[in-house]
């Protein structure tokens, strides 16, 4: 579980390295990455391009998730009284369904620290250029889709 920030993705990379190391002697795999309470996912996407693994879900920045913690209740408890919150529960049910389906999982190949630092810090230091690169990539994908129709 990570967010779209540098520190959390750096920690996720370390966990991936631990899974890889432990998988040498145990049948251990990583089901995937879960983005938690994030408005954007650009760094998550950049990370999984460098360290391929499934993204099981990305939970948007929903205030009710924070409120449930403050109230000391689960979202499922809150949704019993407030049916409008059921859509939030669906994110968690989707994650549970994927895990219960018993995915094959992956043995991640972590990104070396210096490379990861460079990859993620570029987004912080030059956010405009990263957005332009992303927009150009999306435009190319759209052109490719159109040209194949």
Short mmCIF file of C-alpha atoms in Angstrom, two decimals:
data_model
loop_
_atom_site.label_atom_id
_atom_site.label_comp_id
_atom_site.label_asym_id
_atom_site.label_seq_id
_atom_site.Cartn_x
_atom_site.Cartn_y
_atom_site.Cartn_z
CA UNK A 1 0.00 0.00 0.00
CA UNK A 2 1.47 3.31 -1.06
CA UNK A 3 0.47 6.81 -1.98
CA UNK A 4 1.63 8.90 -4.90
CA UNK A 5 4.57 10.33 -2.97
CA UNK A 6 8.31 9.89 -3.10
CA UNK A 7 8.74 8.44 0.41
CA UNK A 8 5.93 5.91 0.13
CA UNK A 9 7.10 4.65 -3.26
CA UNK A 10 10.66 4.43 -1.99
CA UNK A 11 9.34 2.25 0.87
CA UNK A 12 7.29 0.17 -1.61
CA UNK A 13 10.47 -0.42 -3.58
CA UNK A 14 12.20 -1.67 -0.42
CA UNK A 15 9.30 -4.02 0.27
CA UNK A 16 9.56 -5.28 -3.30
CA UNK A 17 13.26 -5.96 -2.75
CA UNK A 18 12.43 -7.88 0.42
CA UNK A 19 9.82 -9.96 -1.39
CA UNK A 20 12.34 -10.78 -4.13
CA UNK A 21 14.98 -11.77 -1.60
CA UNK A 22 12.60 -13.93 0.45
CA UNK A 23 11.19 -15.56 -2.70
CA UNK A 24 14.57 -17.19 -3.28
CA UNK A 25 13.86 -19.61 -0.43
CA UNK A 26 10.08 -19.38 -0.01
CA UNK A 27 7.09 -19.46 -2.39
CA UNK A 28 6.43 -15.74 -1.96
CA UNK A 29 4.95 -13.41 -4.57
CA UNK A 30 3.58 -9.87 -4.54
CA UNK A 31 -0.05 -9.56 -5.66
CA UNK A 32 0.41 -5.93 -6.61
CA UNK A 33 0.44 -2.32 -5.52
CA UNK A 34 -2.45 -0.44 -3.94
CA UNK A 35 -2.54 3.34 -4.17
CA UNK A 36 -4.08 4.81 -1.03
CA UNK A 37 -5.91 8.13 -0.82
CA UNK A 38 -4.27 9.97 -3.65
CA UNK A 39 -5.55 12.66 -6.00
CA UNK A 40 -3.02 11.74 -8.72
CA UNK A 41 -1.22 8.58 -9.69
CA UNK A 42 1.51 9.84 -11.99
CA UNK A 43 4.38 8.72 -9.74
CA UNK A 44 2.73 5.35 -9.12
CA UNK A 45 2.43 4.83 -12.88
CA UNK A 46 6.03 5.92 -13.42
CA UNK A 47 7.19 3.51 -10.72
CA UNK A 48 5.33 0.47 -12.09
CA UNK A 49 6.78 1.20 -15.54
CA UNK A 50 10.23 0.79 -14.01
CA UNK A 51 9.30 -2.02 -11.62
CA UNK A 52 6.53 -3.94 -13.40
CA UNK A 53 3.74 -5.13 -11.13
CA UNK A 54 -0.04 -4.97 -11.16
CA UNK A 55 -1.81 -2.00 -9.63
CA UNK A 56 -4.73 -3.60 -7.81
CA UNK A 57 -6.52 -0.35 -7.06
CA UNK A 58 -5.93 3.34 -6.54
CA UNK A 59 -8.21 4.81 -3.91
CA UNK A 60 -8.98 8.43 -4.66
CA UNK A 61 -8.68 11.14 -2.06
CA UNK A 62 -12.06 10.57 -0.38
CA UNK A 63 -12.64 12.53 2.81
CA UNK A 64 -14.91 9.83 4.23
CA UNK A 65 -11.95 7.45 4.47
CA UNK A 66 -10.22 9.89 6.82
CA UNK A 67 -13.45 10.56 8.70
CA UNK A 68 -13.99 6.84 9.31
CA UNK A 69 -10.58 6.65 10.99
CA UNK A 70 -11.37 9.63 13.19
CA UNK A 71 -14.72 8.10 14.16
CA UNK A 72 -13.01 4.79 14.89
CA UNK A 73 -15.34 2.97 12.48
CA UNK A 74 -14.85 1.05 9.31
CA UNK A 75 -16.32 2.40 6.11
CA UNK A 76 -18.55 -0.66 6.03
CA UNK A 77 -20.01 0.27 9.43
CA UNK A 78 -20.56 3.84 8.28
CA UNK A 79 -22.16 2.67 5.01
CA UNK A 80 -24.83 0.77 6.95
CA UNK A 81 -26.17 4.12 8.16
CA UNK A 82 -25.13 6.17 5.15
CA UNK A 83 -25.81 4.17 1.95
CA UNK A 84 -24.16 6.93 -0.11
CA UNK A 85 -20.82 5.55 1.15
CA UNK A 86 -21.28 2.14 -0.48
CA UNK A 87 -19.31 3.29 -3.54
CA UNK A 88 -16.26 3.80 -1.29
CA UNK A 89 -16.63 0.26 0.07
CA UNK A 90 -16.57 -1.01 -3.51
CA UNK A 91 -12.90 -0.01 -3.81
CA UNK A 92 -12.02 -2.26 -0.89
CA UNK A 93 -14.26 -5.08 -2.11
CA UNK A 94 -12.49 -4.92 -5.48
CA UNK A 95 -9.12 -5.32 -3.76
CA UNK A 96 -10.45 -8.23 -1.69
CA UNK A 97 -11.88 -9.93 -4.80
CA UNK A 98 -8.53 -9.69 -6.57
CA UNK A 99 -6.63 -11.12 -3.62
CA UNK A 100 -9.17 -13.90 -3.00
CA UNK A 101 -8.93 -14.87 -6.67
CA UNK A 102 -5.40 -16.05 -5.86
CA UNK A 103 -3.38 -14.10 -8.42
CA UNK A 104 -0.12 -15.63 -9.57
CA UNK A 105 1.67 -12.57 -8.27
CA UNK A 106 5.06 -11.27 -9.25
CA UNK A 107 8.57 -11.34 -7.91
CA UNK A 108 9.43 -7.69 -8.31
CA UNK A 109 12.81 -6.54 -9.48
CA UNK A 110 13.29 -3.42 -7.44
CA UNK A 111 14.61 -0.24 -8.98
CA UNK A 112 18.15 0.60 -7.80
CA UNK A 113 18.10 3.45 -5.26
CA UNK A 114 19.90 6.01 -7.43
CA UNK A 115 17.70 5.24 -10.42
CA UNK A 116 14.53 5.42 -8.32
CA UNK A 117 15.66 8.68 -6.75
CA UNK A 118 16.27 10.14 -10.20
CA UNK A 119 13.00 8.79 -11.60
CA UNK A 120 10.83 10.16 -8.81
CA UNK A 121 12.72 13.37 -8.11
CA UNK A 122 12.43 14.37 -11.79
CA UNK A 123 8.68 14.58 -11.27
CA UNK A 124 9.14 16.89 -8.28
CA UNK A 125 11.88 19.03 -9.79
CA UNK A 126 10.39 19.38 -13.28
CA UNK A 127 6.64 18.73 -12.92
CA UNK A 128 5.78 20.73 -16.05
CA UNK A 129 8.12 18.67 -18.23
CA UNK A 130 6.78 15.43 -16.77
CA UNK A 131 3.23 16.52 -17.58
CA UNK A 132 4.27 17.48 -21.11
CA UNK A 133 5.93 14.06 -21.58
CA UNK A 134 2.78 12.37 -20.29
CA UNK A 135 0.53 14.42 -22.59
CA UNK A 136 2.75 13.63 -25.58
CA UNK A 137 2.64 9.93 -24.70
CA UNK A 138 -1.17 10.00 -24.46
CA UNK A 139 -1.41 11.84 -27.77
CA UNK A 140 0.83 9.24 -29.42
CA UNK A 141 -1.34 6.42 -28.02
CA UNK A 142 -4.44 8.12 -29.39
CA UNK A 143 -2.83 8.56 -32.79
CA UNK A 144 -1.75 4.91 -32.77
CA UNK A 145 -5.30 3.84 -31.90
CA UNK A 146 -6.75 5.96 -34.69
CA UNK A 147 -4.24 4.80 -37.26
CA UNK A 148 -5.09 1.16 -36.62
CA UNK A 149 -8.86 1.62 -36.97
#
